[in-house]
Short mmCIF file of C-alpha atoms in Angstrom, two decimals:
data_model
loop_
_atom_site.label_atom_id
_atom_site.label_comp_id
_atom_site.label_asym_id
_atom_site.label_seq_id
_atom_site.Cartn_x
_atom_site.Cartn_y
_atom_site.Cartn_z
CA UNK A 1 57.97 -141.95 10.56
CA UNK A 2 56.15 -140.61 7.54
CA UNK A 3 54.45 -137.22 7.64
CA UNK A 4 52.17 -135.94 4.94
CA UNK A 5 50.85 -132.42 4.40
CA UNK A 6 47.41 -132.02 2.88
CA UNK A 7 46.90 -129.68 -0.04
CA UNK A 8 43.57 -128.39 1.25
CA UNK A 9 42.43 -125.77 1.91
CA UNK A 10 44.00 -124.04 -1.04
CA UNK A 11 47.02 -121.96 -0.14
CA UNK A 12 46.14 -118.31 0.20
CA UNK A 13 47.43 -115.18 1.85
CA UNK A 14 46.00 -114.70 5.34
CA UNK A 15 46.10 -111.55 7.47
CA UNK A 16 49.27 -111.51 9.55
CA UNK A 17 47.41 -112.26 12.82
CA UNK A 18 45.66 -115.34 11.35
CA UNK A 19 48.79 -116.53 9.56
CA UNK A 20 50.68 -116.52 12.87
CA UNK A 21 47.94 -118.68 14.40
CA UNK A 22 48.08 -121.19 11.53
CA UNK A 23 51.87 -121.38 11.66
CA UNK A 24 51.86 -122.00 15.41
CA UNK A 25 49.18 -124.71 15.18
CA UNK A 26 51.07 -126.52 12.42
CA UNK A 27 54.37 -126.24 14.27
CA UNK A 28 52.85 -127.65 17.48
CA UNK A 29 51.35 -130.52 15.48
CA UNK A 30 54.66 -131.39 13.86
CA UNK A 31 56.40 -131.38 17.24
CA UNK A 32 53.69 -133.64 18.63
CA UNK A 33 54.06 -136.05 15.68
CA UNK A 34 57.81 -136.29 16.19
CA UNK A 35 57.28 -137.36 19.80
CA UNK A 36 54.54 -139.90 18.98
CA UNK A 37 55.64 -143.48 18.13
CA UNK A 38 54.59 -145.03 14.85
CA UNK A 39 51.49 -147.19 14.60
CA UNK A 40 52.36 -150.85 15.19
CA UNK A 41 50.97 -152.71 12.18
CA UNK A 42 52.36 -154.69 9.27
CA UNK A 43 49.59 -153.70 6.86
CA UNK A 44 48.80 -150.40 5.17
CA UNK A 45 47.43 -147.51 7.24
CA UNK A 46 46.74 -143.79 6.87
CA UNK A 47 49.83 -141.85 7.86
CA UNK A 48 49.77 -138.91 10.29
CA UNK A 49 49.49 -135.48 8.71
CA UNK A 50 48.70 -131.84 9.33
CA UNK A 51 46.22 -130.25 6.95
CA UNK A 52 45.66 -126.69 5.79
CA UNK A 53 43.47 -125.84 8.77
CA UNK A 54 46.08 -127.06 11.22
CA UNK A 55 44.22 -130.31 11.90
CA UNK A 56 46.68 -132.74 13.49
CA UNK A 57 45.66 -136.21 12.22
CA UNK A 58 47.25 -139.30 13.81
CA UNK A 59 48.11 -142.64 12.20
CA UNK A 60 44.81 -144.45 11.55
CA UNK A 61 43.95 -148.01 10.71
CA UNK A 62 42.12 -148.79 7.42
CA UNK A 63 38.33 -148.56 7.58
CA UNK A 64 38.45 -146.34 10.68
CA UNK A 65 37.63 -142.69 11.33
CA UNK A 66 40.18 -140.38 12.93
CA UNK A 67 38.74 -137.96 15.49
CA UNK A 68 40.58 -134.82 16.66
CA UNK A 69 39.83 -131.60 18.51
CA UNK A 70 39.07 -128.71 16.19
CA UNK A 71 42.05 -126.39 15.69
CA UNK A 72 41.99 -123.36 17.98
CA UNK A 73 41.31 -120.73 15.31
CA UNK A 74 39.46 -117.66 16.69
CA UNK A 75 36.25 -116.57 14.97
CA UNK A 76 36.36 -119.70 12.80
CA UNK A 77 36.41 -122.88 14.89
CA UNK A 78 35.09 -124.00 18.25
CA UNK A 79 38.05 -125.80 19.79
CA UNK A 80 35.72 -127.77 22.10
CA UNK A 81 34.14 -129.60 19.14
CA UNK A 82 35.61 -132.41 16.97
CA UNK A 83 36.61 -132.98 13.34
CA UNK A 84 36.59 -136.33 11.53
CA UNK A 85 38.55 -137.89 8.66
CA UNK A 86 38.00 -141.29 7.06
CA UNK A 87 40.80 -143.76 6.46
CA UNK A 88 39.70 -145.97 3.55
CA UNK A 89 40.15 -149.75 3.49
CA UNK A 90 43.22 -149.50 1.26
CA UNK A 91 45.01 -147.38 3.88
CA UNK A 92 44.68 -143.94 2.29
CA UNK A 93 42.82 -140.87 3.44
CA UNK A 94 39.40 -140.35 1.86
CA UNK A 95 39.47 -138.25 -1.35
CA UNK A 96 36.54 -136.13 -2.49
CA UNK A 97 35.63 -137.25 -6.00
CA UNK A 98 34.39 -133.81 -7.07
CA UNK A 99 37.72 -132.02 -6.66
CA UNK A 100 40.04 -135.01 -6.24
CA UNK A 101 41.35 -133.70 -2.88
CA UNK A 102 41.58 -135.26 0.53
CA UNK A 103 38.62 -134.29 2.65
CA UNK A 104 37.91 -133.95 6.34
CA UNK A 105 34.62 -133.22 8.09
CA UNK A 106 34.91 -129.91 9.96
CA UNK A 107 31.14 -129.38 10.21
CA UNK A 108 31.00 -129.45 14.01
CA UNK A 109 33.93 -127.07 14.29
CA UNK A 110 32.21 -124.07 12.80
CA UNK A 111 30.52 -122.40 15.77
CA UNK A 112 27.86 -120.65 13.72
CA UNK A 113 25.31 -120.96 16.54
CA UNK A 114 27.59 -119.21 19.02
CA UNK A 115 28.40 -116.49 16.51
CA UNK A 116 24.69 -116.03 15.78
CA UNK A 117 23.94 -115.73 19.51
CA UNK A 118 26.73 -113.20 20.01
CA UNK A 119 25.48 -111.23 17.02
CA UNK A 120 21.96 -111.25 18.45
CA UNK A 121 23.17 -109.78 21.71
CA UNK A 122 25.20 -107.16 19.87
CA UNK A 123 22.14 -106.04 17.90
CA UNK A 124 20.17 -105.78 21.16
CA UNK A 125 22.93 -103.56 22.54
CA UNK A 126 22.91 -101.38 19.42
CA UNK A 127 19.11 -101.02 19.48
CA UNK A 128 19.02 -100.19 23.19
CA UNK A 129 21.86 -97.68 22.97
CA UNK A 130 20.21 -96.01 19.96
CA UNK A 131 16.90 -95.56 21.82
CA UNK A 132 18.74 -94.24 24.87
CA UNK A 133 20.69 -91.79 22.72
CA UNK A 134 17.50 -90.28 21.29
CA UNK A 135 15.91 -89.82 24.72
CA UNK A 136 19.12 -88.52 26.30
CA UNK A 137 19.72 -85.95 23.57
CA UNK A 138 16.16 -84.66 23.88
CA UNK A 139 16.60 -84.46 27.67
CA UNK A 140 19.86 -82.54 27.33
CA UNK A 141 18.21 -80.10 24.91
CA UNK A 142 15.53 -79.44 27.54
CA UNK A 143 18.07 -79.00 30.34
CA UNK A 144 20.23 -76.59 28.33
CA UNK A 145 17.29 -74.68 26.83
CA UNK A 146 15.48 -73.49 29.97
CA UNK A 147 17.22 -71.27 32.49
CA UNK A 148 14.70 -72.26 35.17
CA UNK A 149 16.35 -75.71 35.19
CA UNK A 150 19.85 -74.39 35.88
CA UNK A 151 21.02 -75.54 39.29
CA UNK A 152 23.71 -77.77 40.78
CA UNK A 153 21.48 -80.83 40.79
CA UNK A 154 20.62 -80.44 37.10
CA UNK A 155 24.30 -79.79 36.34
CA UNK A 156 25.14 -83.22 37.77
CA UNK A 157 22.28 -84.72 35.75
CA UNK A 158 23.54 -83.10 32.54
CA UNK A 159 27.02 -84.52 32.97
CA UNK A 160 25.63 -87.96 33.78
CA UNK A 161 23.46 -87.80 30.64
CA UNK A 162 26.46 -86.71 28.57
CA UNK A 163 28.45 -89.69 29.86
CA UNK A 164 25.60 -91.96 28.75
CA UNK A 165 25.59 -90.31 25.31
CA UNK A 166 29.34 -90.71 24.81
CA UNK A 167 29.25 -94.29 26.13
CA UNK A 168 26.42 -95.22 23.75
CA UNK A 169 28.08 -93.65 20.71
CA UNK A 170 31.47 -95.24 21.39
CA UNK A 171 29.99 -98.74 21.90
CA UNK A 172 27.81 -98.48 18.80
CA UNK A 173 30.87 -97.52 16.75
CA UNK A 174 32.90 -100.35 18.27
CA UNK A 175 30.19 -102.92 17.59
CA UNK A 176 29.47 -101.77 14.01
CA UNK A 177 33.04 -101.08 12.87
CA UNK A 178 34.87 -103.87 14.72
CA UNK A 179 32.82 -106.53 16.53
CA UNK A 180 30.56 -107.25 13.54
CA UNK A 181 33.44 -107.19 11.06
CA UNK A 182 35.53 -110.37 11.16
CA UNK A 183 38.16 -108.99 8.79
CA UNK A 184 38.79 -106.04 11.09
CA UNK A 185 39.06 -108.29 14.14
CA UNK A 186 41.57 -110.59 12.48
CA UNK A 187 43.67 -107.77 10.97
CA UNK A 188 43.55 -105.94 14.35
CA UNK A 189 44.25 -102.35 13.17
CA UNK A 190 45.40 -99.80 15.72
CA UNK A 191 42.22 -97.71 15.36
CA UNK A 192 40.01 -100.53 16.65
CA UNK A 193 42.19 -100.82 19.75
CA UNK A 194 41.92 -97.05 20.21
CA UNK A 195 38.14 -97.34 19.89
CA UNK A 196 38.15 -100.04 22.55
CA UNK A 197 40.10 -97.73 24.89
CA UNK A 198 37.59 -94.95 24.21
CA UNK A 199 34.74 -97.29 25.17
CA UNK A 200 36.51 -98.17 28.41
CA UNK A 201 37.10 -94.49 29.22
CA UNK A 202 33.49 -93.41 28.74
CA UNK A 203 32.25 -96.49 30.57
CA UNK A 204 34.32 -95.54 33.63
CA UNK A 205 33.13 -91.91 33.26
CA UNK A 206 29.55 -93.15 33.24
CA UNK A 207 29.91 -95.09 36.48
CA UNK A 208 31.85 -92.34 38.22
CA UNK A 209 29.15 -89.81 37.34
CA UNK A 210 26.66 -92.21 38.93
CA UNK A 211 28.95 -92.06 41.95
CA UNK A 212 28.86 -88.24 41.74
CA UNK A 213 25.06 -88.37 41.82
CA UNK A 214 25.23 -90.35 45.06
CA UNK A 215 27.95 -88.09 46.47
CA UNK A 216 25.92 -84.96 45.69
CA UNK A 217 22.66 -86.30 47.14
CA UNK A 218 24.35 -87.58 50.27
CA UNK A 219 26.20 -84.28 50.78
CA UNK A 220 23.15 -82.04 50.49
CA UNK A 221 21.16 -84.35 52.74
CA UNK A 222 23.82 -84.44 55.45
CA UNK A 223 24.73 -80.76 55.28
CA UNK A 224 21.25 -79.25 55.48
CA UNK A 225 20.51 -79.27 51.75
CA UNK A 226 23.36 -76.95 50.93
CA UNK A 227 26.00 -77.30 48.24
CA UNK A 228 28.79 -75.25 46.76
CA UNK A 229 31.17 -74.85 43.86
CA UNK A 230 33.78 -77.07 45.52
CA UNK A 231 31.41 -80.03 45.35
CA UNK A 232 30.63 -79.43 41.68
CA UNK A 233 34.31 -79.01 40.78
CA UNK A 234 35.09 -82.21 42.68
CA UNK A 235 32.46 -84.04 40.63
CA UNK A 236 34.02 -82.74 37.39
CA UNK A 237 37.43 -84.01 38.50
CA UNK A 238 36.04 -87.40 39.54
CA UNK A 239 33.68 -87.86 36.57
CA UNK A 240 35.93 -86.78 33.70
CA UNK A 241 39.46 -86.69 35.21
CA UNK A 242 39.98 -89.93 37.14
CA UNK A 243 38.95 -92.20 34.21
CA UNK A 244 41.85 -90.77 32.18
CA UNK A 245 44.31 -92.21 34.71
CA UNK A 246 42.72 -95.66 34.85
CA UNK A 247 42.29 -96.09 31.10
CA UNK A 248 45.79 -94.79 30.37
CA UNK A 249 47.33 -97.36 32.72
CA UNK A 250 45.14 -100.11 31.27
CA UNK A 251 45.96 -99.21 27.66
CA UNK A 252 49.69 -98.87 28.34
CA UNK A 253 49.98 -102.29 29.99
CA UNK A 254 47.81 -104.08 27.41
CA UNK A 255 49.58 -102.57 24.42
CA UNK A 256 52.94 -103.63 25.83
CA UNK A 257 51.73 -107.24 25.98
CA UNK A 258 51.83 -108.46 22.38
CA UNK A 259 49.89 -111.62 23.20
CA UNK A 260 47.04 -109.53 24.67
CA UNK A 261 47.01 -107.01 21.79
CA UNK A 262 45.02 -109.15 19.37
CA UNK A 263 41.51 -109.37 17.88
CA UNK A 264 40.73 -105.68 18.53
CA UNK A 265 40.72 -106.54 22.26
CA UNK A 266 37.29 -108.08 21.77
CA UNK A 267 37.91 -110.78 24.37
CA UNK A 268 37.97 -109.72 28.00
CA UNK A 269 41.34 -109.64 29.70
CA UNK A 270 42.28 -109.82 33.36
CA UNK A 271 43.88 -106.41 32.77
CA UNK A 272 40.42 -104.90 32.50
CA UNK A 273 40.17 -105.04 36.27
CA UNK A 274 42.28 -101.89 36.14
CA UNK A 275 39.11 -100.13 34.92
CA UNK A 276 36.61 -102.50 36.56
CA UNK A 277 38.11 -101.90 40.01
CA UNK A 278 37.01 -98.24 40.26
CA UNK A 279 33.59 -99.20 38.88
CA UNK A 280 33.03 -101.87 41.52
CA UNK A 281 34.28 -99.51 44.24
CA UNK A 282 31.94 -96.70 43.09
CA UNK A 283 28.92 -99.02 43.13
CA UNK A 284 29.84 -100.24 46.60
CA UNK A 285 30.07 -96.67 47.93
CA UNK A 286 26.78 -95.80 46.22
CA UNK A 287 25.14 -98.62 48.19
CA UNK A 288 26.29 -96.90 51.39
CA UNK A 289 25.06 -93.55 50.08
CA UNK A 290 21.65 -95.03 49.31
CA UNK A 291 21.35 -96.53 52.80
CA UNK A 292 22.23 -93.20 54.40
CA UNK A 293 19.92 -91.18 52.13
CA UNK A 294 16.97 -93.48 52.80
CA UNK A 295 17.73 -93.35 56.54
CA UNK A 296 17.64 -89.55 56.48
CA UNK A 297 14.43 -89.54 54.43
CA UNK A 298 12.70 -91.89 56.85
CA UNK A 299 13.82 -89.68 59.72
CA UNK A 300 12.22 -86.66 58.06
CA UNK A 301 9.07 -88.60 57.17
CA UNK A 302 8.38 -89.92 60.65
CA UNK A 303 5.88 -87.16 61.27
CA UNK A 304 3.69 -88.56 58.49
CA UNK A 305 1.32 -91.54 58.78
CA UNK A 306 3.09 -94.90 58.69
CA UNK A 307 1.61 -95.99 55.34
CA UNK A 308 2.51 -92.72 53.67
CA UNK A 309 5.98 -92.81 55.19
CA UNK A 310 6.67 -96.31 53.89
CA UNK A 311 5.34 -95.49 50.45
CA UNK A 312 7.48 -92.38 50.06
CA UNK A 313 10.62 -94.10 51.34
CA UNK A 314 10.07 -97.05 48.99
CA UNK A 315 9.44 -94.75 46.04
CA UNK A 316 12.60 -92.74 46.79
CA UNK A 317 14.64 -95.94 46.99
CA UNK A 318 13.34 -97.32 43.68
CA UNK A 319 13.95 -94.01 41.92
CA UNK A 320 17.54 -93.82 43.16
CA UNK A 321 18.48 -97.39 42.14
CA UNK A 322 18.94 -96.70 38.38
CA UNK A 323 20.41 -93.26 39.03
CA UNK A 324 23.17 -94.78 41.17
CA UNK A 325 23.60 -97.85 38.93
CA UNK A 326 22.79 -100.31 41.72
CA UNK A 327 20.99 -102.72 39.37
CA UNK A 328 24.46 -103.84 38.26
CA UNK A 329 24.75 -105.67 41.59
CA UNK A 330 22.49 -108.36 40.10
CA UNK A 331 24.78 -109.12 37.15
CA UNK A 332 27.19 -111.45 39.00
CA UNK A 333 24.18 -113.70 39.74
CA UNK A 334 24.21 -115.68 36.50
CA UNK A 335 22.88 -119.12 35.56
CA UNK A 336 25.11 -122.06 34.75
CA UNK A 337 26.61 -122.21 31.28
CA UNK A 338 24.42 -124.17 28.90
CA UNK A 339 21.27 -123.87 31.02
CA UNK A 340 17.93 -122.72 29.63
CA UNK A 341 18.22 -119.44 31.54
CA UNK A 342 21.61 -118.50 30.10
CA UNK A 343 20.12 -116.93 26.99
CA UNK A 344 17.52 -115.07 29.07
CA UNK A 345 20.30 -113.76 31.31
CA UNK A 346 22.37 -112.42 28.40
CA UNK A 347 19.33 -110.76 26.81
CA UNK A 348 18.34 -109.17 30.14
CA UNK A 349 21.88 -107.86 30.66
CA UNK A 350 21.97 -106.41 27.13
CA UNK A 351 18.63 -104.66 27.67
CA UNK A 352 19.45 -103.31 31.13
CA UNK A 353 22.87 -101.97 30.12
CA UNK A 354 21.83 -100.43 26.81
CA UNK A 355 18.53 -98.96 28.09
CA UNK A 356 20.02 -97.54 31.30
CA UNK A 357 20.24 -94.09 29.72
CA UNK A 358 16.63 -94.29 28.57
CA UNK A 359 15.44 -95.22 32.09
CA UNK A 360 17.33 -92.36 33.72
CA UNK A 361 16.22 -89.75 31.16
CA UNK A 362 12.61 -90.90 31.53
CA UNK A 363 12.63 -90.70 35.34
CA UNK A 364 14.75 -87.58 35.81
CA UNK A 365 13.63 -85.51 32.83
CA UNK A 366 10.41 -86.55 31.16
CA UNK A 367 8.71 -87.54 34.44
CA UNK A 368 10.33 -84.78 36.51
CA UNK A 369 7.69 -82.40 37.93
CA UNK A 370 9.93 -79.34 37.47
CA UNK A 371 10.57 -80.17 33.82
CA UNK A 372 6.89 -80.90 33.20
CA UNK A 373 5.91 -77.59 34.80
CA UNK A 374 8.41 -75.62 32.70
CA UNK A 375 7.32 -77.33 29.48
CA UNK A 376 3.64 -76.89 30.28
CA UNK A 377 4.14 -73.22 31.05
CA UNK A 378 6.07 -72.66 27.82
CA UNK A 379 3.41 -74.54 25.85
CA UNK A 380 0.62 -72.46 27.45
CA UNK A 381 2.53 -69.28 26.62
CA UNK A 382 2.90 -70.42 23.04
CA UNK A 383 -0.81 -71.24 22.71
CA UNK A 384 -1.94 -68.00 24.32
CA UNK A 385 0.44 -65.89 22.26
CA UNK A 386 -0.74 -67.58 19.09
CA UNK A 387 -4.40 -67.17 20.10
CA UNK A 388 -3.84 -63.55 21.10
CA UNK A 389 -2.05 -62.83 17.83
CA UNK A 390 -4.98 -64.24 15.89
CA UNK A 391 -7.49 -62.24 17.95
CA UNK A 392 -5.47 -59.02 17.72
CA UNK A 393 -5.08 -59.40 13.98
CA UNK A 394 -8.83 -59.91 13.60
CA UNK A 395 -9.79 -56.97 15.85
CA UNK A 396 -7.01 -54.65 14.66
CA UNK A 397 -5.87 -54.28 18.27
CA UNK A 398 -2.60 -52.99 19.63
CA UNK A 399 0.19 -55.25 20.87
CA UNK A 400 2.88 -54.28 23.38
CA UNK A 401 5.96 -56.43 24.18
CA UNK A 402 7.96 -56.30 27.42
CA UNK A 403 10.44 -58.56 29.23
CA UNK A 404 9.42 -60.68 32.21
CA UNK A 405 12.31 -60.23 34.69
CA UNK A 406 11.58 -63.56 36.38
CA UNK A 407 11.41 -65.96 33.47
CA UNK A 408 13.49 -63.84 31.06
CA UNK A 409 10.93 -64.56 28.33
CA UNK A 410 9.04 -62.19 26.13
CA UNK A 411 5.71 -61.23 27.77
CA UNK A 412 2.95 -59.88 25.59
CA UNK A 413 0.16 -57.55 26.67
CA UNK A 414 -2.94 -57.28 24.51
CA UNK A 415 -5.68 -54.68 24.64
CA UNK A 416 -9.08 -54.86 23.03
CA UNK A 417 -10.22 -52.28 20.49
CA UNK A 418 -12.85 -50.74 22.73
CA UNK A 419 -10.38 -50.49 25.70
CA UNK A 420 -13.03 -51.77 28.15
CA UNK A 421 -10.90 -54.67 29.49
CA UNK A 422 -7.62 -54.20 31.33
CA UNK A 423 -4.43 -55.59 29.79
CA UNK A 424 -3.81 -59.35 30.32
CA UNK A 425 -0.29 -60.59 31.12
CA UNK A 426 0.11 -63.80 29.14
CA UNK A 427 3.08 -65.03 31.12
CA UNK A 428 0.98 -65.32 34.28
CA UNK A 429 -2.34 -66.38 32.81
CA UNK A 430 -1.81 -70.06 33.79
CA UNK A 431 -1.07 -69.03 37.38
CA UNK A 432 -4.35 -67.15 37.61
CA UNK A 433 -6.20 -70.24 36.54
#
């Protein structure tokens, strides 16, 4: 049996991970050739060979085309497609006249369309996370800025928003520094694996803080709208503490498996159920919380007219769905691979996941009546103080400054020059309206 090795592609130094793949493919091909009997023919024919890409070409009759599966090279070839090589009529492999080297057609192997689709989804994720980050950071600034918004419920919201912020930042870094950089994926540095672990940690934190939202709402509904420090401390332990255990176990097992510690852990592994398990469990419990909360709301709304009762219960349910992360229940319902709806499904998933933080910040901060009232009051104070300052400066009046014990904000009293009007308290002017 005669075996020939092609000289193309030109020998070069590959990253260690990729070189291992090439060596294994070539070794498997050589073993396969040794076990395959020679072609039965008396005339010339193209002899079996393994080329520089690891293509395992069989003995081929003159004037025929050899057809093989594309080598299983990650990020380069689609191993479900085929490569072709021509055996000329004189029994030799086709040679490219431009460079005088044997040539094979690997056009179908390069999965540029799949890579382009994956890149498209990644950019959607990055765009959605970026928009969510802006809205979440503004929301957190509002929550931390005003003392009137300091309560247990807002404390839970702040931690949930922080988990969204950390999740968005970690995934953006992972996508930009690793997923969109083929050289990094192939070389598989330790920092990209660490970044993957960080993404998993904050992802679990995010879902467990959604669980804490459901736990808090259910607790204050069941126990007469009362809460305590024990509940808040429990939420801190669940939201930030438990994910450390799950991600540590996941990282330890995956690092110990050399075959699984490749390609920056970009491909999903069955080991990820170590972190997915708590996520699925938290969503399942949140479903039960939602059912109980809605049941209690309907009970309290029974005194209202039927139409109003139904409307309020429906509104409360729809508002709680994104807060508790229940829209993720729809993700397992996916179209068949290759169908026209597959692309729509992946785009919808990318938008829903990346914009989750934006939805929650919009509903629980920017559209929250308490937040709107606080911002409106502060804006009215600012306008009135500015207007009063302009009027006082023009009339050479006298300005006195005191402290409002309720709002803990500076309250300004102005008096006119002729002292005919009583002082006006600017902090309460909007209430008098």
